[in-house]
PDB file of C-alpha atoms and ligand atoms in Angstrom:
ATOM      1  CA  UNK A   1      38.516   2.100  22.467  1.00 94.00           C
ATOM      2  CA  UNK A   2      39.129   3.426  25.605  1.00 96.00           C
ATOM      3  CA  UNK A   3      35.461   3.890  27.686  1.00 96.00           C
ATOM      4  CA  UNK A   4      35.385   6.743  30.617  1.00 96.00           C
ATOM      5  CA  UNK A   5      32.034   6.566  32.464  1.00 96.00           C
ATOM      6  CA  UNK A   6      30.353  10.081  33.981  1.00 97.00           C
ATOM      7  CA  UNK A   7      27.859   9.864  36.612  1.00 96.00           C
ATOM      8  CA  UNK A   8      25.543  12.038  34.333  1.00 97.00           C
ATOM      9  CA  UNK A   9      25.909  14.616  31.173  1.00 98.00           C
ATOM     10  CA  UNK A  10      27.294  16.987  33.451  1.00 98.00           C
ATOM     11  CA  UNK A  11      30.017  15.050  34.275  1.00 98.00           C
ATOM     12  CA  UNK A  12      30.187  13.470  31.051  1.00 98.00           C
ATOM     13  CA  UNK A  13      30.504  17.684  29.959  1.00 98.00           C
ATOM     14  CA  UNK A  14      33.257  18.337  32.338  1.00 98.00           C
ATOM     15  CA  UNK A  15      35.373  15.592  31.627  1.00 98.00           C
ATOM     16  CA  UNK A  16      35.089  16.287  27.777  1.00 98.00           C
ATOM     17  CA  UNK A  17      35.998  20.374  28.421  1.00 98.00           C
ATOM     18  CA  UNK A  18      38.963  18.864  30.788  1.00 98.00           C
ATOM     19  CA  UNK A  19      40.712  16.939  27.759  1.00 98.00           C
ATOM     20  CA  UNK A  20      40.127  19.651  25.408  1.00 98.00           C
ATOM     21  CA  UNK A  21      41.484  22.163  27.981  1.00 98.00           C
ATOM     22  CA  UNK A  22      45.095  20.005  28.132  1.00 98.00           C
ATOM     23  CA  UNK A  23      45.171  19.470  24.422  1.00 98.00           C
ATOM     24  CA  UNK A  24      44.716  23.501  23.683  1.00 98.00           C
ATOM     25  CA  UNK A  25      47.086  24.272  26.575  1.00 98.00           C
ATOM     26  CA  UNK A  26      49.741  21.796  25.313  1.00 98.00           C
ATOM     27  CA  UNK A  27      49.155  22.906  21.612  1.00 98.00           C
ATOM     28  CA  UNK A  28      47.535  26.581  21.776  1.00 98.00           C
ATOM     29  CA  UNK A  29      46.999  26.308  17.960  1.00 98.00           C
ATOM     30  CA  UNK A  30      44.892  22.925  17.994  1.00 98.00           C
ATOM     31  CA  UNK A  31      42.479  21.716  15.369  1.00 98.00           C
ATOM     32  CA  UNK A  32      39.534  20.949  16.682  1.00 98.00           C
ATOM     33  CA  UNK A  33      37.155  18.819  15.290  1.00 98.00           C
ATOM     34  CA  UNK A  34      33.406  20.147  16.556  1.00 98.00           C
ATOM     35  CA  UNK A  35      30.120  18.934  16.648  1.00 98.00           C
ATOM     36  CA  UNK A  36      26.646  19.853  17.447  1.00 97.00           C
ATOM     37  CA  UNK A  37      23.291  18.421  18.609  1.00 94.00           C
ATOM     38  CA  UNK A  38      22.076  18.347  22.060  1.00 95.00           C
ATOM     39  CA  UNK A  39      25.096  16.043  23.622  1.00 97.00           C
ATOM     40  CA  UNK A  40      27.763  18.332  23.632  1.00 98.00           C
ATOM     41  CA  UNK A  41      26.021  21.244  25.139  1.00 98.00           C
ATOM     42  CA  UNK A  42      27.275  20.413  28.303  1.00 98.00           C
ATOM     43  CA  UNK A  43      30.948  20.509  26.891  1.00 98.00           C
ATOM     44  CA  UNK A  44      30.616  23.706  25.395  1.00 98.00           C
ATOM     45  CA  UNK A  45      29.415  25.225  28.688  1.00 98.00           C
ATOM     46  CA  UNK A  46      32.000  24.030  30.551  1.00 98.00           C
ATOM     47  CA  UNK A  47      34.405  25.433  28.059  1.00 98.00           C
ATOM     48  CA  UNK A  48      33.249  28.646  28.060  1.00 98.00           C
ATOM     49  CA  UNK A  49      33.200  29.010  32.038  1.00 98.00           C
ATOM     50  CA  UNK A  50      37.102  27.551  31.888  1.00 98.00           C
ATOM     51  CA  UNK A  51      37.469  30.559  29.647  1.00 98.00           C
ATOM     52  CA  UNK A  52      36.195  32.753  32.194  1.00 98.00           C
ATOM     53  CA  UNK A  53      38.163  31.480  34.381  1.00 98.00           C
ATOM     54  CA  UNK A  54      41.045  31.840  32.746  1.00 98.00           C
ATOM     55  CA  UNK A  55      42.541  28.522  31.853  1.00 98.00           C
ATOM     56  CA  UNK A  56      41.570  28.404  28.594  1.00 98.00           C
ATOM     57  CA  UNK A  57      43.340  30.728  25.305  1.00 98.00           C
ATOM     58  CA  UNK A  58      41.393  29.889  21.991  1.00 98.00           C
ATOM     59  CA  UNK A  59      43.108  32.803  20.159  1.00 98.00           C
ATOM     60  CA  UNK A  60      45.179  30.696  18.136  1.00 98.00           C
ATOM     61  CA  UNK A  61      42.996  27.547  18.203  1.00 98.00           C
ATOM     62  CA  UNK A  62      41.150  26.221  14.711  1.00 98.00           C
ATOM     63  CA  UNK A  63      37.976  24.704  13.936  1.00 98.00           C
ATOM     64  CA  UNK A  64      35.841  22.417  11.749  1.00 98.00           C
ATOM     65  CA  UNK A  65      32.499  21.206  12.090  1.00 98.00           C
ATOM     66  CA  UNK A  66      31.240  17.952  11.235  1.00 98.00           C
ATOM     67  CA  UNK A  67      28.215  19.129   9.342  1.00 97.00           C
ATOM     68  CA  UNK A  68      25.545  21.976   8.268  1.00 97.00           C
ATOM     69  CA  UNK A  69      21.761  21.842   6.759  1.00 96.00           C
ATOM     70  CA  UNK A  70      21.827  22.570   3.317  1.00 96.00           C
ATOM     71  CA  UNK A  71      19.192  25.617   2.753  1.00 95.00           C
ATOM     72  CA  UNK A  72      19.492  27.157   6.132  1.00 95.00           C
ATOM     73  CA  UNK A  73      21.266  30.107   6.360  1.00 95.00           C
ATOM     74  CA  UNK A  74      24.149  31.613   9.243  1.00 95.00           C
ATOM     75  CA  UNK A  75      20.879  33.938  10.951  1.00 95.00           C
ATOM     76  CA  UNK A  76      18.741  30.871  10.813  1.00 94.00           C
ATOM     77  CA  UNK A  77      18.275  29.903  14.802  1.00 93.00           C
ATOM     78  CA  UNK A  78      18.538  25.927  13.093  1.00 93.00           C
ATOM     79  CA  UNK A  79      21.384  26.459  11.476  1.00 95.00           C
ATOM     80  CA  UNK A  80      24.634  24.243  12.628  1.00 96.00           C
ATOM     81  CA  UNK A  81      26.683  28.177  12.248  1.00 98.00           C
ATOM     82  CA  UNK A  82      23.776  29.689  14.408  1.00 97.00           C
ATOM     83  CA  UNK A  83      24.297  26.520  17.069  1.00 97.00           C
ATOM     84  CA  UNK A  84      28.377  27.384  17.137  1.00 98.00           C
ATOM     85  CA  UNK A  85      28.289  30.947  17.414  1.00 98.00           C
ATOM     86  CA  UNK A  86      25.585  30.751  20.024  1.00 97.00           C
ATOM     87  CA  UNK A  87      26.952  27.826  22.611  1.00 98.00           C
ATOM     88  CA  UNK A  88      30.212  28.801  22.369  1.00 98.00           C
ATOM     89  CA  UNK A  89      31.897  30.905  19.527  1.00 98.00           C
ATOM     90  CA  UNK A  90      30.240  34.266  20.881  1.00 98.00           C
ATOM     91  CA  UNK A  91      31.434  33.176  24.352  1.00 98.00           C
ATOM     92  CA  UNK A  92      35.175  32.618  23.936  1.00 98.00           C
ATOM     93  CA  UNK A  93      37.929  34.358  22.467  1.00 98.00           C
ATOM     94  CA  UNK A  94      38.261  32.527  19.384  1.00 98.00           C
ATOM     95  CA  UNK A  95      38.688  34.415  15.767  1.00 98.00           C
ATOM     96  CA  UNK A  96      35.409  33.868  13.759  1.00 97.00           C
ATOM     97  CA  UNK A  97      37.157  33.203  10.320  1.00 98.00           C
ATOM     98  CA  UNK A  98      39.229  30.673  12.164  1.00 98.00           C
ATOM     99  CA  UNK A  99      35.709  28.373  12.317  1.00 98.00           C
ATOM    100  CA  UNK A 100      34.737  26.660   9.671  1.00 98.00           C
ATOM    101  CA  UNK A 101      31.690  24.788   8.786  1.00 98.00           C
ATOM    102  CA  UNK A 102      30.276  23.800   5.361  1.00 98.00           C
ATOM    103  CA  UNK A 103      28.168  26.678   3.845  1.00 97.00           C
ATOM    104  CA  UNK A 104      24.575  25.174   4.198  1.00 96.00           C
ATOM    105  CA  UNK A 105      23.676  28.412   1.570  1.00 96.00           C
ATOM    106  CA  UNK A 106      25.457  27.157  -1.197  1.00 96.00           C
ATOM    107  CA  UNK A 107      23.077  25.211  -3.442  1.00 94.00           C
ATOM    108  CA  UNK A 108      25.136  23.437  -5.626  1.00 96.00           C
ATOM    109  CA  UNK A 109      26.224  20.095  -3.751  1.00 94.00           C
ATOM    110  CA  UNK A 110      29.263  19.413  -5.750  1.00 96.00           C
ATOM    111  CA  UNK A 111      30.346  23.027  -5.528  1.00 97.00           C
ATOM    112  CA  UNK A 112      30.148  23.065  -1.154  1.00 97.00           C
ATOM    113  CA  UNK A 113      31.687  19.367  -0.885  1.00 97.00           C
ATOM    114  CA  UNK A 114      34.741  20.845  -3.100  1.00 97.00           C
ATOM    115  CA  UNK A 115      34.913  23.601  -1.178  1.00 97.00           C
ATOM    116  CA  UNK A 116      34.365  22.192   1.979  1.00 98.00           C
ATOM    117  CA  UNK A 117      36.935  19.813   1.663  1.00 97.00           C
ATOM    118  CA  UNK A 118      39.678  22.252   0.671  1.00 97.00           C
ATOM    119  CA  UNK A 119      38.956  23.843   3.492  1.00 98.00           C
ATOM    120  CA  UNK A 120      40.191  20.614   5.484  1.00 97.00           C
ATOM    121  CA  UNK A 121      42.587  20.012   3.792  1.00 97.00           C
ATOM    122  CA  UNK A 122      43.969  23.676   4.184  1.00 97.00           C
ATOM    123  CA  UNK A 123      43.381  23.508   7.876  1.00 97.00           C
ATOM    124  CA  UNK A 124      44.301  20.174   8.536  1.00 97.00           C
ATOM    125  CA  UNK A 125      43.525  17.265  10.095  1.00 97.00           C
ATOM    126  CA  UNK A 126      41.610  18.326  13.875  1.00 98.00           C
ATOM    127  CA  UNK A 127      43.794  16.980  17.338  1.00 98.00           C
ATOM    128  CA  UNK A 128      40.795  16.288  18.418  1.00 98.00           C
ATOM    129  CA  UNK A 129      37.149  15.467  16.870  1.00 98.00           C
ATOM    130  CA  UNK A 130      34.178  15.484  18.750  1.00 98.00           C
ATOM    131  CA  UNK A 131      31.942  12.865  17.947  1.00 98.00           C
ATOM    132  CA  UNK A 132      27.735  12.800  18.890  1.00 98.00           C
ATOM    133  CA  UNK A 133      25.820   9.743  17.641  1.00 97.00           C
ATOM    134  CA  UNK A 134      22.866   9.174  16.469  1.00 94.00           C
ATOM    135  CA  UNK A 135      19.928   6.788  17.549  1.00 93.00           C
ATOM    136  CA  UNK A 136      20.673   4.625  14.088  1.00 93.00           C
ATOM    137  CA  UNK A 137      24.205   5.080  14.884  1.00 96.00           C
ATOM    138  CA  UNK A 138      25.317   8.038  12.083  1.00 95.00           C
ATOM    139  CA  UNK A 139      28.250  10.131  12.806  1.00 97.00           C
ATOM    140  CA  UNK A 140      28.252  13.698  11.465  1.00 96.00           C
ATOM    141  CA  UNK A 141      25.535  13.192   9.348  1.00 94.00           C
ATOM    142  CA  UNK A 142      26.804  10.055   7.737  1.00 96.00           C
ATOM    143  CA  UNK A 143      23.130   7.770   8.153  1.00 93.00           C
ATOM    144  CA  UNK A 144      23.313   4.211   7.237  1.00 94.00           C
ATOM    145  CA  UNK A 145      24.614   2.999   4.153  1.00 94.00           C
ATOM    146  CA  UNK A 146      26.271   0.315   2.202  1.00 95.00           C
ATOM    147  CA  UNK A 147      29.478   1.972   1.792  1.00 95.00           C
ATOM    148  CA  UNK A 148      31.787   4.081   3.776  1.00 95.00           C
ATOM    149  CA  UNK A 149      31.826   8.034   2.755  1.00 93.00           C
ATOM    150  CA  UNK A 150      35.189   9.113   2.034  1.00 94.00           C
ATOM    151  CA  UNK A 151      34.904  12.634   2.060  1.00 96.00           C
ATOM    152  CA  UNK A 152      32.218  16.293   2.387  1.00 97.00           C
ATOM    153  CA  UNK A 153      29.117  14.876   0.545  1.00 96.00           C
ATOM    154  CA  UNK A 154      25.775  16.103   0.216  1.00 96.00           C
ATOM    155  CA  UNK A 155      23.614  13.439   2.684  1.00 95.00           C
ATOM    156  CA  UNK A 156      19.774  12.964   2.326  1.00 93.00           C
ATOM    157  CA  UNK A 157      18.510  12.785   5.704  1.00 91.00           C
ATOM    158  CA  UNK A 158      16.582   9.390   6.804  1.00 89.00           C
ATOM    159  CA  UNK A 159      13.272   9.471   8.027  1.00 90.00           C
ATOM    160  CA  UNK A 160      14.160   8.487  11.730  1.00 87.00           C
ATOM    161  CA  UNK A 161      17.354  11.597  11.936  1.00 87.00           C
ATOM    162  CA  UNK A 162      14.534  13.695  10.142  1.00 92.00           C
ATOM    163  CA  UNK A 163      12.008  12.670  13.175  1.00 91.00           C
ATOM    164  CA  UNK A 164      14.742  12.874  15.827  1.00 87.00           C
ATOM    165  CA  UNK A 165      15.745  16.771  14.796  1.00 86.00           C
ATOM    166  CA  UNK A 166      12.233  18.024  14.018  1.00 90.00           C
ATOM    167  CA  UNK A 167      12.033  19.067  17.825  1.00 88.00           C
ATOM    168  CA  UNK A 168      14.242  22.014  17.320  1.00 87.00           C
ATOM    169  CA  UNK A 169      11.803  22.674  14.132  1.00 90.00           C
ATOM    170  CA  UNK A 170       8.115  24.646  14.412  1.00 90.00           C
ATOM    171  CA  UNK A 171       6.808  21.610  12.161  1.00 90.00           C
ATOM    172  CA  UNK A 172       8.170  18.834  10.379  1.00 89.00           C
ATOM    173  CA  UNK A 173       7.808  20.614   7.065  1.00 89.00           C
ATOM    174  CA  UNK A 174      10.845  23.242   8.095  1.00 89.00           C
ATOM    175  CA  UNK A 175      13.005  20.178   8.705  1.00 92.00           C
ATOM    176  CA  UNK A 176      15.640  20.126   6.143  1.00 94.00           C
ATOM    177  CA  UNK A 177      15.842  16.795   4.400  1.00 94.00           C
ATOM    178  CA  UNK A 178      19.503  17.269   3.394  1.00 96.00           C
ATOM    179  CA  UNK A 179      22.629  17.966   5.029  1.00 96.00           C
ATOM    180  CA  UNK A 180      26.241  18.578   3.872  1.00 97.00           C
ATOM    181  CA  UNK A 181      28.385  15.968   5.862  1.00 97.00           C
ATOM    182  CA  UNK A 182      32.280  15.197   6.260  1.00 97.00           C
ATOM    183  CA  UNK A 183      32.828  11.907   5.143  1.00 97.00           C
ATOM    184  CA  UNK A 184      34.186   9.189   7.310  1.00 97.00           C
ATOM    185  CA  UNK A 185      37.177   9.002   6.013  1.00 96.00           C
ATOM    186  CA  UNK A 186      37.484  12.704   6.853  1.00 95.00           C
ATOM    187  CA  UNK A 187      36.416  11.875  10.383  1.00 97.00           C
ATOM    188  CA  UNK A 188      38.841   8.621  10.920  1.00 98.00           C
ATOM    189  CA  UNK A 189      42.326  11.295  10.122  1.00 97.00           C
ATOM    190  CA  UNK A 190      41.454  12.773  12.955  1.00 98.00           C
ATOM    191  CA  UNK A 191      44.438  12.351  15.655  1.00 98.00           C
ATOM    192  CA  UNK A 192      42.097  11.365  18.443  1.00 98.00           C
ATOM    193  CA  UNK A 193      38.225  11.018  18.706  1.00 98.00           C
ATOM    194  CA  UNK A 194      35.964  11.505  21.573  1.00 98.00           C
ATOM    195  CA  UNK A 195      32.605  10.079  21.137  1.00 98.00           C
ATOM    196  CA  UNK A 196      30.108  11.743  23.257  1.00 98.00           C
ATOM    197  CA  UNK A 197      27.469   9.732  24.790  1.00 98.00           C
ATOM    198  CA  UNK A 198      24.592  10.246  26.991  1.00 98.00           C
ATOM    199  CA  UNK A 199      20.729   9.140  27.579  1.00 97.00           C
ATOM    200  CA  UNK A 200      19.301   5.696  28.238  1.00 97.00           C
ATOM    201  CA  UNK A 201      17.880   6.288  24.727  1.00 96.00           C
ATOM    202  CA  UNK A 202      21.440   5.599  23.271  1.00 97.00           C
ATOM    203  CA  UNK A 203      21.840   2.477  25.157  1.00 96.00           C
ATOM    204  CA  UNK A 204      21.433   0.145  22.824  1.00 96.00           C
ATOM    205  CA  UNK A 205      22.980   1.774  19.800  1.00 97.00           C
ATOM    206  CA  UNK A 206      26.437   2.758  21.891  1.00 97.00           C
ATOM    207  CA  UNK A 207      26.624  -1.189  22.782  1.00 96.00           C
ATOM    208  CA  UNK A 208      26.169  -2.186  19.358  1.00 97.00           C
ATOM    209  CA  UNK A 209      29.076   0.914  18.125  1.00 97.00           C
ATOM    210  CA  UNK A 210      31.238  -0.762  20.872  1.00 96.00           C
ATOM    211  CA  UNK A 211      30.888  -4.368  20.055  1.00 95.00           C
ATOM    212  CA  UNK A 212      29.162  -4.913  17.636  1.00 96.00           C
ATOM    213  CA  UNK A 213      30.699  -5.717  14.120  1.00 97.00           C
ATOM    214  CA  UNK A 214      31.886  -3.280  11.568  1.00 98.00           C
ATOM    215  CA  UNK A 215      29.513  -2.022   9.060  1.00 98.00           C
ATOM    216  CA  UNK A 216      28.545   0.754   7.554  1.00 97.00           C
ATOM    217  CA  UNK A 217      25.058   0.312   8.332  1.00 97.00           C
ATOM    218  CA  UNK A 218      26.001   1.156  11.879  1.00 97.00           C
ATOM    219  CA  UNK A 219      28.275   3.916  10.589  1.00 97.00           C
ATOM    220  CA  UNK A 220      30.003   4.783  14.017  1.00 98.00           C
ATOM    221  CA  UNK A 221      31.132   0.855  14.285  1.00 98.00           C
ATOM    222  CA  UNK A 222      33.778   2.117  12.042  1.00 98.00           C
ATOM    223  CA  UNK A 223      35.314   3.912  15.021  1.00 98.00           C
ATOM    224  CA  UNK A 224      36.626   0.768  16.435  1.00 98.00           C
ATOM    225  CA  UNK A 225      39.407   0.768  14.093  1.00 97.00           C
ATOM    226  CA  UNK A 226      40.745   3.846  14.893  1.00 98.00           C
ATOM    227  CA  UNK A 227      44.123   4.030  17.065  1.00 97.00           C
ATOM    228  CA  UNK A 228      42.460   6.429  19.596  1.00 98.00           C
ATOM    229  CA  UNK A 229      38.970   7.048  20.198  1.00 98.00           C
ATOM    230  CA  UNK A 230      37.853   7.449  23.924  1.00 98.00           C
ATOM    231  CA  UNK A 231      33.995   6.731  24.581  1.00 98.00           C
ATOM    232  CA  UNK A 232      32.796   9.639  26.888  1.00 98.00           C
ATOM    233  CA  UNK A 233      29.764   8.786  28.443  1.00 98.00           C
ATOM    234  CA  UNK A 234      26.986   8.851  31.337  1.00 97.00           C
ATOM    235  CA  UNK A 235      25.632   5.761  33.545  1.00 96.00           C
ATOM    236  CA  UNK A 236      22.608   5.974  31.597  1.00 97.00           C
ATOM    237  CA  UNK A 237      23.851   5.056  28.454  1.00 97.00           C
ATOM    238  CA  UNK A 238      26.243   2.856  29.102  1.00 95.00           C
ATOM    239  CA  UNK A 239      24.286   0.683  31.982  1.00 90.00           C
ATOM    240  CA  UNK A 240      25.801  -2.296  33.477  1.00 77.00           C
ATOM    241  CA  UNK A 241      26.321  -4.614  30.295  1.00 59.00           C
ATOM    242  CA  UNK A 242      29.338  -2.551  28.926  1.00 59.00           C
ATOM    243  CA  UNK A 243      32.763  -3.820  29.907  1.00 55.00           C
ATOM    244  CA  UNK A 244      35.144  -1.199  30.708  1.00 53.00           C
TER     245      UNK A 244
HETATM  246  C1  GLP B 301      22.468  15.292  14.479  1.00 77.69           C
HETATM  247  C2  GLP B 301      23.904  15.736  14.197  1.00 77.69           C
HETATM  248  C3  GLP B 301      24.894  14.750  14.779  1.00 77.69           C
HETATM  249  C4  GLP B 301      24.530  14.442  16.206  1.00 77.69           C
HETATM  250  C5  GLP B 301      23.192  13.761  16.252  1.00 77.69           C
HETATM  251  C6  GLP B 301      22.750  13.377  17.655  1.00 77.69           C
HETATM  252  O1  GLP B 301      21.960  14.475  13.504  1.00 77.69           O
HETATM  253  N1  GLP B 301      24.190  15.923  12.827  1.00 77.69           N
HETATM  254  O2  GLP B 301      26.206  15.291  14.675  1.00 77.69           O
HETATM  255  O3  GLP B 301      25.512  13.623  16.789  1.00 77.69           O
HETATM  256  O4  GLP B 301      22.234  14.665  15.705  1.00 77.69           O
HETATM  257  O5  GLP B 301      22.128  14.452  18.277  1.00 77.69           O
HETATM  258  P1  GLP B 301      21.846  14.587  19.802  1.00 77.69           P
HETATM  259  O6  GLP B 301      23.170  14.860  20.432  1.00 77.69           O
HETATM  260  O7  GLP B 301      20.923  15.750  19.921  1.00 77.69           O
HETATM  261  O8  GLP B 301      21.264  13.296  20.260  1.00 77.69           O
END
């Protein structure tokens, strides 16, 4: 794993935007792998102001998100579509039907994890996925388990992710309790990985993903056995104690 330490999540942003910048003007029809949740905010801004400025073209570039709430719909301000479109889809010049995220309407699990999947397959696998991580250490929304997911399932939420996102909820009651995920298997074809971290809150889970052993009840441990992941993240949550 290759660490790169921001002073803050502005940095942390900036340096993020910077590497997807090169990949998109190296390869103007990149993959990218997206992902939502308060950490890559900062990314997203800084890709829309390159835009702005200029340095950016995303008319030929291609997207899949990690993950969507099963129930909400595309209007629904909680929705993962709602998140994209409003951080940066609406702001760049991007095709909509070139962004893809699992359809959190469709009820039948089996049905949106077939056709989820077909649509990675058709699209193929993302240059670059962005990677947030959660306080028990899930990926997408792949939460602790005994085994690791292979491919789009339908997830049931854990009590602590369920407490974490209820502050984007009115009450806990709206939060949904399941999610339609990439697997990790999906995740790991990706050609690189950046893992996004920031927040003295993620201190101790981003040592543990770093060093800790493999296991897929620390689901982003798996990252260490991936030929090129880079660890993006601020002084806060990486603190003295991590090597670079
Ligand atoms: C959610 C998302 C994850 C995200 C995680 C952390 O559960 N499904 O993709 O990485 O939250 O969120 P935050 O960045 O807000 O800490």
């Amino acid at each position: 794993m290759k660490i790169i330490r921001g002073k803050d999540e502005r940095e942390v942003g900036r340096i993020v935007a910077g590497i997807i910048a090169d990949e998109i003007n190296a390869k103007p029809d990149a993959v990218l792998g997206l992902a939502t949740g308060s950490t890559p905010i900062c990314t997203y801004e800084e890709l829309v102001r390159k835009y702005k400025r200029g340095e950016i073209d995303f008319s030929k570039v291609c997207t899949v998100n990690l993950d969507e709430y099963k129930g909400l719909s595309p209007e629904n301000n909680q929705s993962y579509r709602f998140f994209m479109n409003n951080q940066l889809f609406d702001h760049i010049n991007i095709k909509k039907e070139n962004t893809h995220l699992p359809d959190g309407l469709e009820e039948d699990g089996e049905k949106a994890c077939i056709k989820y999947e077909a649509c990675l397959r058709q699209v193929g696998a993302p240059d670059i996925q962005l990677l947030g991580l959660g306080l028990n250490g899930h990926i997408g929304f792949n939460e602790p388990s005994n085994v690791f997911s292979k491919t789009t399932h339908c997830v049931d939420l854990t009590e602590s992710t369920i407490e974490a996102n209820s502050r984007f909820f009115a009450t806990m009651d709206d939060v949904p309790k399941q999610a339609y995920t990439m697997g990790i298997g999906s995740i790991m074809k990706a050609r690189t990985i950046i893992l996004i971290v920031t927040g003295a809150k993620k201190r101790d889970i981003l040592h543990e993903v770093i060093n800790g052993d493999v296991r897929p009840e620390v689901p982003a441990t798996i990252l260490q056995m991936h030929a090129d992941v880079i660890v993006v993240a601020d002084e806060a949550a990486l603190g003295d104690e991590i090597e670079i």
